[in-house]
Coordinates of N, CA and C in Angstrom, one line a residue:
T1 N -28.6 -4.5 -13.3 CA -27.7 -5.3 -12.6 C -27.6 -4.9 -11.1
G2 N -28.2 -3.9 -10.7 CA -28.2 -3.4 -9.3 C -27.0 -2.5 -9.0
H3 N -26.1 -2.3 -10.0 CA -25.0 -1.4 -9.8 C -25.4 0.0 -10.1
L4 N -24.9 0.9 -9.2 CA -25.3 2.3 -9.3 C -24.3 3.1 -10.1
L5 N -23.2 2.6 -10.4 CA -22.2 3.3 -11.2 C -22.5 3.2 -12.6
P6 N -22.5 4.3 -13.4 CA -22.7 4.3 -14.8 C -21.6 3.5 -15.5
P7 N -21.9 2.6 -16.4 CA -20.9 1.7 -17.0 C -19.7 2.3 -17.7
N8 N -19.9 3.5 -18.2 CA -18.8 4.2 -18.9 C -18.0 5.2 -18.1
E9 N -18.4 5.4 -16.8 CA -17.8 6.4 -16.0 C -17.1 5.9 -14.8
H10 N -16.6 4.7 -14.8 CA -15.8 4.2 -13.7 C -14.4 3.8 -14.1
S11 N -13.5 3.9 -13.1 CA -12.1 3.6 -13.4 C -11.9 2.1 -13.2
M12 N -10.6 1.7 -13.3 CA -10.2 0.3 -13.2 C -10.7 -0.3 -11.9
L13 N -10.4 0.4 -10.8 CA -10.8 -0.2 -9.5 C -12.3 -0.3 -9.3
C14 N -13.0 0.6 -9.8 CA -14.5 0.5 -9.8 C -15.0 -0.6 -10.7
S15 N -14.3 -0.8 -11.8 CA -14.6 -1.9 -12.7 C -14.4 -3.2 -12.0
I16 N -13.3 -3.4 -11.2 CA -13.1 -4.6 -10.4 C -14.3 -4.9 -9.5
S17 N -14.8 -3.8 -8.8 CA -15.9 -4.1 -7.9 C -17.2 -4.5 -8.6
L18 N -17.3 -4.2 -9.9 CA -18.5 -4.6 -10.6 C -18.5 -6.1 -11.0
W19 N -17.3 -6.8 -10.9 CA -17.2 -8.2 -11.2 C -17.9 -9.1 -10.2
G20 N -18.1 -8.7 -9.0 CA -18.6 -9.6 -8.0 C -19.0 -8.9 -6.8
N21 N -18.8 -9.5 -5.7 CA -19.2 -9.0 -4.4 C -18.0 -8.5 -3.6
F22 N -18.2 -8.2 -2.4 CA -17.2 -7.6 -1.5 C -16.0 -8.6 -1.5
L23 N -16.3 -9.9 -1.3 CA -15.2 -10.9 -1.1 C -14.3 -11.0 -2.4
S24 N -15.0 -11.0 -3.5 CA -14.2 -11.1 -4.8 C -13.4 -9.8 -5.0
T25 N -14.0 -8.7 -4.7 CA -13.2 -7.4 -4.8 C -12.0 -7.4 -3.9
W26 N -12.2 -7.9 -2.7 CA -11.1 -7.9 -1.7 C -10.0 -8.9 -2.1
L27 N -10.4 -10.0 -2.7 CA -9.4 -11.0 -3.1 C -8.6 -10.5 -4.3
I28 N -9.3 -9.8 -5.2 CA -8.6 -9.2 -6.4 C -7.6 -8.1 -6.0
L29 N -8.1 -7.2 -5.1 CA -7.2 -6.1 -4.6 C -6.0 -6.7 -3.8
T30 N -6.3 -7.7 -3.0 CA -5.2 -8.4 -2.3 C -4.2 -9.0 -3.2
G31 N -4.7 -9.7 -4.2 CA -3.8 -10.3 -5.2 C -2.9 -9.3 -5.9
L32 N -3.6 -8.2 -6.4 CA -2.8 -7.2 -7.1 C -1.8 -6.5 -6.1
G33 N -2.2 -6.3 -4.9 CA -1.3 -5.8 -3.9 C -0.1 -6.7 -3.6
L34 N -0.4 -8.0 -3.5 CA 0.6 -9.0 -3.2 C 1.7 -9.0 -4.3
V35 N 1.3 -8.9 -5.6 CA 2.2 -8.9 -6.7 C 3.1 -7.6 -6.6
M36 N 2.5 -6.5 -6.3 CA 3.2 -5.2 -6.2 C 4.2 -5.3 -5.0
L37 N 3.7 -5.7 -3.9 CA 4.4 -5.7 -2.7 C 5.7 -6.6 -2.8
L38 N 5.4 -7.8 -3.3 CA 6.6 -8.8 -3.4 C 7.6 -8.3 -4.5
S39 N 7.1 -7.7 -5.6 CA 8.0 -7.3 -6.6 C 8.9 -6.1 -6.1
M40 N 8.2 -5.1 -5.5 CA 9.0 -3.9 -5.1 C 9.8 -4.3 -3.9
S41 N 9.3 -4.9 -2.9 CA 10.0 -5.3 -1.7 C 11.1 -6.3 -2.0
G42 N 10.8 -7.2 -2.9 CA 11.8 -8.2 -3.3 C 13.0 -7.6 -3.9
F43 N 12.8 -6.6 -4.8 CA 13.9 -5.9 -5.5 C 14.7 -5.1 -4.5
L44 N 14.1 -4.4 -3.6 CA 14.8 -3.6 -2.7 C 15.6 -4.5 -1.7
F45 N 15.0 -5.6 -1.3 CA 15.6 -6.5 -0.4 C 16.9 -7.1 -1.0
Y46 N 16.8 -7.4 -2.3 CA 17.9 -7.9 -3.0 C 19.1 -6.9 -3.0
V47 N 18.7 -5.7 -3.4 CA 19.7 -4.6 -3.6 C 20.4 -4.3 -2.3
Y48 N 19.6 -4.1 -1.2 CA 20.1 -3.6 0.1 C 20.5 -4.7 1.1
Y49 N 20.1 -5.9 0.9 CA 20.4 -6.9 1.9 C 21.1 -8.1 1.4
V50 N 20.7 -8.6 0.2 CA 21.4 -9.8 -0.4 C 22.7 -9.4 -1.0
N51 N 22.7 -8.3 -1.8 CA 23.9 -7.9 -2.5 C 24.2 -6.4 -2.3
P52 N 24.4 -6.0 -1.0 CA 24.7 -4.5 -0.8 C 26.1 -4.2 -1.2
S53 N 26.3 -2.9 -1.6 CA 27.6 -2.4 -1.9 C 28.2 -1.9 -0.6
F54 N 29.5 -1.6 -0.6 CA 30.2 -1.1 0.6 C 29.6 0.2 1.0
E55 N 29.3 1.1 0.1 CA 28.7 2.4 0.4 C 27.3 2.2 1.1
Q56 N 26.5 1.3 0.6 CA 25.2 1.1 1.2 C 25.4 0.5 2.6
W57 N 26.4 -0.3 2.8 CA 26.6 -0.9 4.1 C 27.0 0.2 5.1
Q58 N 27.8 1.1 4.6 CA 28.3 2.2 5.5 C 27.1 3.2 5.9
R59 N 26.1 3.3 5.1 CA 25.1 4.3 5.3 C 23.8 3.7 6.0
K60 N 23.9 2.4 6.4 CA 22.7 1.8 7.1 C 22.5 2.5 8.5
S61 N 21.3 2.8 8.8 CA 21.0 3.4 10.1 C 21.1 2.3 11.2
N62 N 20.9 1.0 10.8 CA 21.1 -0.1 11.7 C 22.2 -0.9 11.2
P63 N 23.4 -0.9 11.8 CA 24.5 -1.6 11.3 C 24.4 -3.1 11.2
N64 N 23.5 -3.7 11.9 CA 23.3 -5.2 11.9 C 22.3 -5.6 10.9
F65 N 22.7 -6.6 10.1 CA 21.7 -7.2 9.2 C 20.8 -8.2 9.9
P66 N 19.5 -8.3 9.5 CA 18.6 -9.2 10.2 C 18.9 -10.6 10.0
S67 N 18.6 -11.4 11.0 CA 18.7 -12.9 10.9 C 17.7 -13.4 10.0
P68 N 17.8 -14.6 9.5 CA 16.8 -15.2 8.6 C 15.4 -15.3 9.3
Q69 N 15.4 -15.6 10.7 CA 14.2 -15.6 11.4 C 13.5 -14.3 11.4
K70 N 14.2 -13.2 11.5 CA 13.7 -11.8 11.5 C 13.1 -11.5 10.1
V71 N 13.8 -11.9 9.1 CA 13.4 -11.7 7.7 C 12.1 -12.4 7.5
R72 N 12.0 -13.7 7.9 CA 10.8 -14.5 7.7 C 9.6 -13.8 8.5
L73 N 9.9 -13.4 9.7 CA 8.8 -12.7 10.4 C 8.4 -11.4 9.8
E74 N 9.3 -10.7 9.2 CA 9.0 -9.4 8.5 C 8.1 -9.7 7.2
I75 N 8.4 -10.7 6.5 CA 7.7 -11.1 5.3 C 6.2 -11.5 5.7
I76 N 6.1 -12.3 6.8 CA 4.8 -12.8 7.2 C 4.0 -11.6 7.7
T77 N 4.6 -10.7 8.5 CA 3.9 -9.5 9.0 C 3.5 -8.6 7.8
M78 N 4.4 -8.4 6.8 CA 4.0 -7.6 5.6 C 2.8 -8.2 4.9
I79 N 2.8 -9.5 4.7 CA 1.6 -10.1 4.0 C 0.4 -10.0 4.9
K80 N 0.5 -10.2 6.2 CA -0.7 -10.0 7.0 C -1.2 -8.6 7.0
G81 N -0.3 -7.7 6.9 CA -0.7 -6.2 6.8 C -1.4 -6.0 5.5
L82 N -1.0 -6.6 4.4 CA -1.6 -6.5 3.1 C -3.0 -6.9 3.2
F83 N -3.3 -8.1 3.8 CA -4.6 -8.6 3.9 C -5.6 -7.6 4.6
S84 N -5.1 -7.0 5.6 CA -5.9 -6.0 6.3 C -6.0 -4.6 5.6
A85 N -4.9 -4.3 4.9 CA -4.8 -3.0 4.2 C -5.8 -2.9 3.0
T86 N -6.2 -4.1 2.5 CA -7.1 -4.0 1.3 C -8.6 -4.1 1.7
L87 N -8.8 -4.3 3.0 CA -10.2 -4.3 3.5 C -11.0 -3.0 3.3
C88 N -10.4 -1.9 3.7 CA -11.1 -0.6 3.6 C -11.3 -0.2 2.1
P89 N -10.3 -0.3 1.2 CA -10.6 0.0 -0.2 C -11.7 -0.9 -0.8
S90 N -11.7 -2.1 -0.4 CA -12.7 -3.1 -0.9 C -14.1 -2.7 -0.4
L91 N -14.1 -2.3 0.8 CA -15.4 -1.9 1.4 C -15.9 -0.6 0.8
A92 N -15.0 0.3 0.5 CA -15.3 1.6 -0.1 C -15.9 1.4 -1.5
L93 N -15.2 0.5 -2.3 CA -15.7 0.2 -3.6 C -17.1 -0.5 -3.5
Y94 N -17.3 -1.4 -2.6 CA -18.6 -2.1 -2.5 C -19.7 -1.1 -2.1
L95 N -19.4 -0.2 -1.1 CA -20.4 0.7 -0.7 C -20.7 1.7 -1.9
A96 N -19.7 2.2 -2.6 CA -19.9 3.1 -3.7 C -20.7 2.4 -4.8
Q97 N -20.5 1.1 -5.0 CA -21.2 0.4 -6.1 C -22.7 0.3 -5.7
H98 N -23.0 0.2 -4.5 CA -24.4 0.1 -4.0 C -25.0 1.4 -3.6
G99 N -24.3 2.5 -3.8 CA -24.9 3.8 -3.5 C -25.0 4.1 -2.0
L100 N -24.2 3.4 -1.2 CA -24.2 3.5 0.2 C -23.1 4.4 0.8
S101 N -22.4 5.1 -0.1 CA -21.4 6.1 0.3 C -21.3 7.2 -0.7
Q102 N -20.6 8.2 -0.3 CA -20.4 9.4 -1.2 C -19.1 9.3 -2.0
A103 N -18.5 8.1 -2.0 CA -17.3 7.9 -2.8 C -17.6 8.1 -4.3
Y104 N -16.6 8.4 -5.0 CA -16.7 8.6 -6.5 C -15.6 7.8 -7.2
C105 N -15.9 7.4 -8.4 CA -15.0 6.7 -9.2 C -14.7 7.6 -10.4
G106 N -13.5 7.7 -10.8 CA -13.1 8.6 -11.9 C -12.7 10.0 -11.5
T107 N -13.1 11.0 -12.2 CA -12.7 12.3 -11.9 C -13.9 13.2 -11.5
S108 N -15.1 12.6 -11.3 CA -16.2 13.4 -10.9 C -17.1 12.6 -9.9
N109 N -17.6 13.4 -9.0 CA -18.5 12.8 -8.0 C -20.0 13.0 -8.3
G110 N -20.2 13.5 -9.5 CA -21.6 13.8 -10.0 C -21.9 15.2 -10.0
T111 N -21.3 16.0 -9.1 CA -21.6 17.5 -9.1 C -20.3 18.3 -9.3
T112 N -19.1 17.7 -9.0 CA -17.9 18.4 -9.1 C -16.9 17.6 -10.0
Q113 N -16.3 18.3 -10.9 CA -15.3 17.7 -11.8 C -13.9 18.0 -11.2
Y114 N -13.2 16.9 -10.8 CA -11.9 17.1 -10.2 C -10.8 17.1 -11.3
S115 N -9.9 18.0 -11.2 CA -8.8 18.1 -12.3 C -7.7 17.1 -12.0
V116 N -6.9 16.9 -13.1 CA -5.8 16.0 -13.0 C -4.8 16.6 -11.9
G117 N -4.7 17.9 -11.8 CA -3.8 18.5 -10.8 C -4.3 18.2 -9.4
Y118 N -5.6 18.2 -9.2 CA -6.2 17.8 -7.9 C -5.8 16.4 -7.5
H119 N -5.9 15.5 -8.5 CA -5.6 14.1 -8.2 C -4.1 13.9 -8.0
L120 N -3.3 14.6 -8.8 CA -1.8 14.5 -8.6 C -1.4 15.0 -7.2
F121 N -2.0 16.2 -6.8 CA -1.7 16.7 -5.5 C -2.1 15.8 -4.4
S122 N -3.4 15.3 -4.5 CA -3.9 14.3 -3.5 C -3.0 13.1 -3.4
F123 N -2.6 12.6 -4.6 CA -1.8 11.4 -4.6 C -0.4 11.6 -3.8
F124 N 0.3 12.7 -4.2 CA 1.6 13.0 -3.6 C 1.4 13.4 -2.1
F125 N 0.4 14.1 -1.8 CA 0.1 14.5 -0.4 C -0.1 13.2 0.5
V126 N -0.9 12.3 0.0 CA -1.2 11.1 0.8 C 0.0 10.2 0.8
W127 N 0.7 10.1 -0.3 CA 1.9 9.2 -0.4 C 2.9 9.7 0.6
I128 N 3.3 11.0 0.5 CA 4.3 11.5 1.4 C 3.9 11.5 2.9
S129 N 2.7 11.8 3.2 CA 2.2 11.8 4.6 C 2.3 10.4 5.1
V130 N 1.8 9.4 4.4 CA 1.8 8.0 4.9 C 3.2 7.5 5.0
D131 N 4.0 7.8 4.0 CA 5.4 7.3 4.0 C 6.1 7.9 5.2
L132 N 5.9 9.2 5.5 CA 6.6 9.8 6.6 C 6.1 9.2 7.9
W133 N 4.8 8.9 8.0 CA 4.3 8.3 9.2 C 4.9 6.9 9.4
E134 N 4.9 6.1 8.4 CA 5.5 4.8 8.5 C 7.0 4.8 8.8
F135 N 7.7 5.8 8.2 CA 9.1 5.9 8.5 C 9.4 6.2 10.0
L136 N 8.6 7.2 10.5 CA 8.8 7.5 11.9 C 8.4 6.4 12.8
Y137 N 7.3 5.7 12.5 CA 6.9 4.6 13.3 C 7.9 3.5 13.3
H138 N 8.4 3.2 12.1 CA 9.5 2.2 12.0 C 10.7 2.6 12.8
R139 N 11.1 3.9 12.7 CA 12.3 4.4 13.4 C 12.1 4.2 14.9
L140 N 10.9 4.5 15.4 CA 10.6 4.3 16.8 C 10.9 2.9 17.2
G141 N 10.6 1.9 16.4 CA 10.9 0.5 16.7 C 12.4 0.2 16.8
H142 N 13.3 1.0 16.2 CA 14.7 0.8 16.3 C 15.3 1.6 17.5
C143 N 14.6 2.7 17.9 CA 15.1 3.6 18.9 C 14.6 3.3 20.3
T144 N 13.4 2.7 20.4 CA 12.8 2.5 21.7 C 12.5 1.0 21.9
D145 N 12.5 0.5 23.1 CA 12.2 -0.9 23.4 C 10.7 -1.1 23.4
F146 N 9.9 -0.1 23.6 CA 8.5 -0.2 23.7 C 7.9 -0.6 22.4
F147 N 8.4 -0.1 21.3 CA 7.9 -0.4 19.9 C 8.6 -1.5 19.3

């Protein structure tokens, strides 16, 4: 089939990349991301903006609630960001599928077996680092006119 990944040694995302080409992989990842993004963001938006409690209202860092135009712009920006955010993972899967990168799927890269602890540490390290970066960047937008 031209795929370099062994059929029994790839994870779910690597399996998605085996279904087609770069474009289909990108569309599948974008669709999955859209479902997750809208469900998680929709829930939080409802809790904190549509139906906030008095305690939540008092603890807001920005005391003003956004206008409907701002909310619409935020949703559009979030979805545009999703379309670009899934490009690199799709490219990584495509390149790994064709043996053009050193990426691995699963818990082994062929020579090294990575433990569950390694994957958990990596997940939390990346998650916290990216979340902190996004929080600080978002905070700059509220504190400075430049952002």
